[in-house]
Short mmCIF file of C-alpha atoms in Angstrom, two decimals:
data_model
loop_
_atom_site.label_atom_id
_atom_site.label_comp_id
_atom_site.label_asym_id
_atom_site.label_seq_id
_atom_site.Cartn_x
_atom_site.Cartn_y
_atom_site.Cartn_z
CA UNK A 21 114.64 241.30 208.26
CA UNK A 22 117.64 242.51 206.42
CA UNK A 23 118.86 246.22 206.39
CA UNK A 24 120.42 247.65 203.99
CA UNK A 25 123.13 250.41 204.34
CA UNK A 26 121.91 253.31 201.97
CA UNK A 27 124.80 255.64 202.94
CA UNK A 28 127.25 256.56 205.49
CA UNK A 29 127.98 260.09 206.84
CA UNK A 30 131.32 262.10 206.89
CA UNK A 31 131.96 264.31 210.05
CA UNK A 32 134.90 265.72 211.58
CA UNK A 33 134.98 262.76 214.61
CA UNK A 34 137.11 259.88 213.81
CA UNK A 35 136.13 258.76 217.30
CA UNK A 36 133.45 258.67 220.06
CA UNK A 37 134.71 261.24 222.28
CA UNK A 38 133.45 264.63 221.17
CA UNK A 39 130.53 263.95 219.46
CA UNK A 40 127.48 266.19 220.97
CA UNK A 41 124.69 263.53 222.87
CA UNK A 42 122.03 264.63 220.84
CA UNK A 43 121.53 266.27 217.33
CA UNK A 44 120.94 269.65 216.60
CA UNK A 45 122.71 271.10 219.91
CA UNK A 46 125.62 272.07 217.73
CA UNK A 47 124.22 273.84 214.60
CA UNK A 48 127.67 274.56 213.45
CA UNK A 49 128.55 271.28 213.19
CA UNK A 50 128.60 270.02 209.23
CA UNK A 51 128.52 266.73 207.82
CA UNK A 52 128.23 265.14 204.26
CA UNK A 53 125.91 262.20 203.58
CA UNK A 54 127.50 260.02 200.92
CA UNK A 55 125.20 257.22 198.88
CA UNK A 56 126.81 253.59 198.78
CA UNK A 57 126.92 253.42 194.76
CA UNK A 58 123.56 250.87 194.39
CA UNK A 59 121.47 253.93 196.03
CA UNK A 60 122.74 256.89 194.12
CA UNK A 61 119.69 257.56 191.77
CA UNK A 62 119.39 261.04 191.83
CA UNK A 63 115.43 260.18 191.39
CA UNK A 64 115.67 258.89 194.74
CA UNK A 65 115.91 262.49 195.84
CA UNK A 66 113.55 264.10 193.77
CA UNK A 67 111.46 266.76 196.30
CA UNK A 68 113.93 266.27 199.06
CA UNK A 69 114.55 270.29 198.65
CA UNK A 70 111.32 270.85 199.66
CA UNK A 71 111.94 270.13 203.18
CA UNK A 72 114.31 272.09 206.15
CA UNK A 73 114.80 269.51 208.62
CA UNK A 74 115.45 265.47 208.18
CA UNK A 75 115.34 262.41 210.21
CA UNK A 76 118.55 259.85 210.09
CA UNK A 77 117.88 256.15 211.06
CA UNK A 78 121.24 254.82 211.52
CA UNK A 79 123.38 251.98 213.42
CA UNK A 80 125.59 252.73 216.62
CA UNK A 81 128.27 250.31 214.94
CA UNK A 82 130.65 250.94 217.28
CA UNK A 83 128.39 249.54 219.87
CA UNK A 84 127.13 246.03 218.75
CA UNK A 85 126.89 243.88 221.64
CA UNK A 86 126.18 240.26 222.11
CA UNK A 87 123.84 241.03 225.19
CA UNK A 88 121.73 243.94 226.11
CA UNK A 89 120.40 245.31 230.08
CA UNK A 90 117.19 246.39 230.60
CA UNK A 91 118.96 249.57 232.76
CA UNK A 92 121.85 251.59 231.67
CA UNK A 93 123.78 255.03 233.08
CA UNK A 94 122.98 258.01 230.72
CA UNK A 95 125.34 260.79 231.39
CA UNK A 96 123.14 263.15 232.06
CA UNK A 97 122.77 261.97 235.19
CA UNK A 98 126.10 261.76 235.87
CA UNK A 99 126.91 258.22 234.86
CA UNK A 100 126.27 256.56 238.63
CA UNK A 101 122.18 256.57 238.09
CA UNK A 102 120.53 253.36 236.14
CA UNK A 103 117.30 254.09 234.32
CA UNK A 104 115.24 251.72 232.13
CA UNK A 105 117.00 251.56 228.46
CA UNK A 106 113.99 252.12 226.96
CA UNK A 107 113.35 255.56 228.82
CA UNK A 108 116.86 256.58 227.39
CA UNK A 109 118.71 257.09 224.27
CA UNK A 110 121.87 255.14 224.90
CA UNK A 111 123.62 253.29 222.15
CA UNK A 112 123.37 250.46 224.61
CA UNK A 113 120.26 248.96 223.25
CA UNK A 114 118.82 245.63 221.89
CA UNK A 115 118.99 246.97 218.74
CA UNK A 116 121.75 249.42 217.94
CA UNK A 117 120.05 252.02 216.06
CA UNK A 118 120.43 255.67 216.23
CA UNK A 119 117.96 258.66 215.33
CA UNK A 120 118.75 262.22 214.73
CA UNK A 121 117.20 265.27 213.03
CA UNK A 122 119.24 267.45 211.35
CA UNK A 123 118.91 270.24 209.23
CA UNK A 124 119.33 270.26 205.31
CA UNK A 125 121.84 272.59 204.00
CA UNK A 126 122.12 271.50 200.10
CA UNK A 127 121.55 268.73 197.76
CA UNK A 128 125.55 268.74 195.56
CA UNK A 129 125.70 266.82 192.63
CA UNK A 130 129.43 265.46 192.65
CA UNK A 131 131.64 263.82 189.72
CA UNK A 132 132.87 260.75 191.86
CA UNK A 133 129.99 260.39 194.62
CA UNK A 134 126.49 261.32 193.03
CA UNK A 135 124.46 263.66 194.48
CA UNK A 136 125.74 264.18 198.57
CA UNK A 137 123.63 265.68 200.73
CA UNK A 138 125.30 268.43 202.73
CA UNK A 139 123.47 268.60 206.63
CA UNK A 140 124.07 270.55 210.04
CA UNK A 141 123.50 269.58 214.03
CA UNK A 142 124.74 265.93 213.03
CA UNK A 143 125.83 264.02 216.19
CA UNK A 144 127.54 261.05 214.07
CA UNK A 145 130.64 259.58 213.93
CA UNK A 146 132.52 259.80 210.88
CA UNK A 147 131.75 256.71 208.87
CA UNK A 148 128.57 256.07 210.57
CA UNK A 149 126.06 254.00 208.55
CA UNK A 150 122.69 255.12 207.52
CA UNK A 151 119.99 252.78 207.09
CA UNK A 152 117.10 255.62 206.17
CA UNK A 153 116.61 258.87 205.39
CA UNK A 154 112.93 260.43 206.43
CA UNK A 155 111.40 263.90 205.90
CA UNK A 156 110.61 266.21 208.93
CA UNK A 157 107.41 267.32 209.61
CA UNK A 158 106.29 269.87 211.42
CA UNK A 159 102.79 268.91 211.54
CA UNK A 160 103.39 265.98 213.30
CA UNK A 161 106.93 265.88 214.19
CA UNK A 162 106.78 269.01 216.44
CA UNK A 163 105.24 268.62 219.88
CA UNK A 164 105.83 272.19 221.99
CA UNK A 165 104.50 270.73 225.09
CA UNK A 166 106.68 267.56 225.11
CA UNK A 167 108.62 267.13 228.62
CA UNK A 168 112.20 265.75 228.41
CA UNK A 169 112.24 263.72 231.43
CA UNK A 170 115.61 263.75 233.35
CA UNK A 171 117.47 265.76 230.33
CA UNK A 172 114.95 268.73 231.29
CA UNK A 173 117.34 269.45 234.19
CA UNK A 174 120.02 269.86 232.36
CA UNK A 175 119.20 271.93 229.22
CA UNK A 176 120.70 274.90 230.29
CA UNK A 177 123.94 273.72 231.15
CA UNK A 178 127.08 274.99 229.47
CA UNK A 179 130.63 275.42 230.26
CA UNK A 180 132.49 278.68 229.44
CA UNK A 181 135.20 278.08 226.66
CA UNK A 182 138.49 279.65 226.95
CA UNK A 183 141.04 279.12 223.55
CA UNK A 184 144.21 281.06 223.45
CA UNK A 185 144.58 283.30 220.46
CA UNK A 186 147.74 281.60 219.06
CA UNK A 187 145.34 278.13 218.68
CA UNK A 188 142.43 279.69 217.26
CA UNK A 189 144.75 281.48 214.78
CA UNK A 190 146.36 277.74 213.39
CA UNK A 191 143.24 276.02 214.03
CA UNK A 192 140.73 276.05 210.93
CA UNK A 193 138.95 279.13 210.68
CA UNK A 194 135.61 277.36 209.54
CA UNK A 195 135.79 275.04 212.21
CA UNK A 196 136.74 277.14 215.22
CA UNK A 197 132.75 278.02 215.84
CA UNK A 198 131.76 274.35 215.77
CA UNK A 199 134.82 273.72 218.42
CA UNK A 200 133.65 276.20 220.42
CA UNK A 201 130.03 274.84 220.77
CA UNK A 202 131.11 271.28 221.46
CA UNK A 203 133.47 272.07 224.25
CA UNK A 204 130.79 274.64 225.79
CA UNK A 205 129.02 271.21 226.24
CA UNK A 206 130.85 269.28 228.19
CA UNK A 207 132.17 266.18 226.06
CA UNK A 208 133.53 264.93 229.50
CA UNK A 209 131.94 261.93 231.40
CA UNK A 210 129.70 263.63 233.76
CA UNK A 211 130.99 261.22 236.73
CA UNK A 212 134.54 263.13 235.83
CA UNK A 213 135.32 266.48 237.60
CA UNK A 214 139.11 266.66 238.52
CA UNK A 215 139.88 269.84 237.63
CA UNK A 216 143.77 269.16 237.13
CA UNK A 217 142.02 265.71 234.37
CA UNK A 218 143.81 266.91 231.02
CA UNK A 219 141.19 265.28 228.09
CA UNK A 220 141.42 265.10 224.50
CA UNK A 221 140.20 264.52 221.25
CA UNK A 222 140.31 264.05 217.42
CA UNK A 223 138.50 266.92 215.97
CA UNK A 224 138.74 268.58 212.26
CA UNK A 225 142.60 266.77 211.55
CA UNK A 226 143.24 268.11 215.07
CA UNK A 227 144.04 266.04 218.52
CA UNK A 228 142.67 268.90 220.62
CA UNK A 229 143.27 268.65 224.44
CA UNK A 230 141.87 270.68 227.27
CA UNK A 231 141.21 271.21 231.11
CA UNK A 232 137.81 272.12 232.97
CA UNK A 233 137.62 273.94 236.17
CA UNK A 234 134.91 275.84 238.14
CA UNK A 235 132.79 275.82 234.84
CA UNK A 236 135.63 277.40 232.86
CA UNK A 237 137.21 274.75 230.15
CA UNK A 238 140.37 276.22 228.65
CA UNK A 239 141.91 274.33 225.55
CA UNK A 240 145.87 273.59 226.22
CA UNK A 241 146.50 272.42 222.76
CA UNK A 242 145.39 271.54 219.13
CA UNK A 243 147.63 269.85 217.82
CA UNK A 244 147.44 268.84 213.87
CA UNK A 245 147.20 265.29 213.00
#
């Protein structure tokens, strides 16, 4: 079966590193779904208004592997614990494919890309190609009394974020809430916990690098790119 890209997504990650593990745990986050030129029919988005929330079926393309295991380590268990692949959503699959929900902001009509669809709580990488594009629906979409397995015991977790006011000042001010929220969720490997570990990452034209100790992570620098 052949799949088509229909678009690829523009976010503020260049990289891996960064990017929250699931969608929608960083609301502030903003990205910008751009149409490869054959599927830029505005038609094809007639109603899409009509809807809050949508689903993105998309590739993990900086994951394609020759062979696959039937167990992998998801970090939420801190990396050292192997559960079935299929009970998990690693990008270490037989099939590379993502899926995320994310919210619909607006529908932009644009001179050079067509109509872009503007979306929030992505958890792609910048460049990241889209195969589909489905409607959320509450009706059947929305279980209440779903249980998340092992990611259950971690749902509350969240680091306290400490950024000095001469960083926040240079730093973008639109994008200062969305780095907030991603470093108050831990982008480090959870089997990492060396409390003198300096980390970093691209983020928003900024290589932004920071320290975690006792549940505290303080940002050392953010430096432009």
């Amino acid at each position: 079966m052949e799949m088509k890209i229909i678009a690829r997504i523009r976010t503020d990650f260049p990289t891996k590193f960064g990017i929250p593990r699931q969608s929608g745990l960083v609301p502030e986050l903003v990205g910008r779904i751009v149409f490869e030129p054959e599927y830029r029919d505005p038609e094809a988005l007639r109603g899409i208004t009509g809807y809050t929330h949508l689903w993105l079926v998309w590739e993990f393309s900086e994951m394609i592997r020759e062979k696959w295991s039937p167990t992998v380590r998801p970090p939420r268990l801190g990396g050292n614990t192997r559960v079935g692949v299929f009970a998990t959503r690693s990008p270490n699959r037989p099939n590379p494919i993502g899926l995320s929900s994310v919210r619909l902001l607006s529908v932009e009509k644009t001179e050079n890309e067509g109509t872009v669809l503007l979306v929030s709580g992505a958890d792609l990488m910048d460049g990241t190609p889209i195969y589909d594009i489905k409607p959320y629906l509450p009706l059947s979409d929305c279980h209440p009394d779903a249980i998340g397995g092992f990611s259950d015991g971690k749902k509350d977790y969240a680091l306290t974020v400490e950024i000095p006011e001469e960083i926040v000042s240079a730093f973008p001010a639109d994008k200062i809430a969305a780095l907030r929220a991603i470093l108050s969720e831990d982008p480090r490997p959870s089997y990492q916990n060396d409390p003198e570990r300096e980390y970093g990452f691209p983020f928003a034209g900024h290589e932004v690098r920071f320290r975690v100790s006792e549940g505290v992570l303080t940002v050392l620098s953010a430096v432009k790119q």
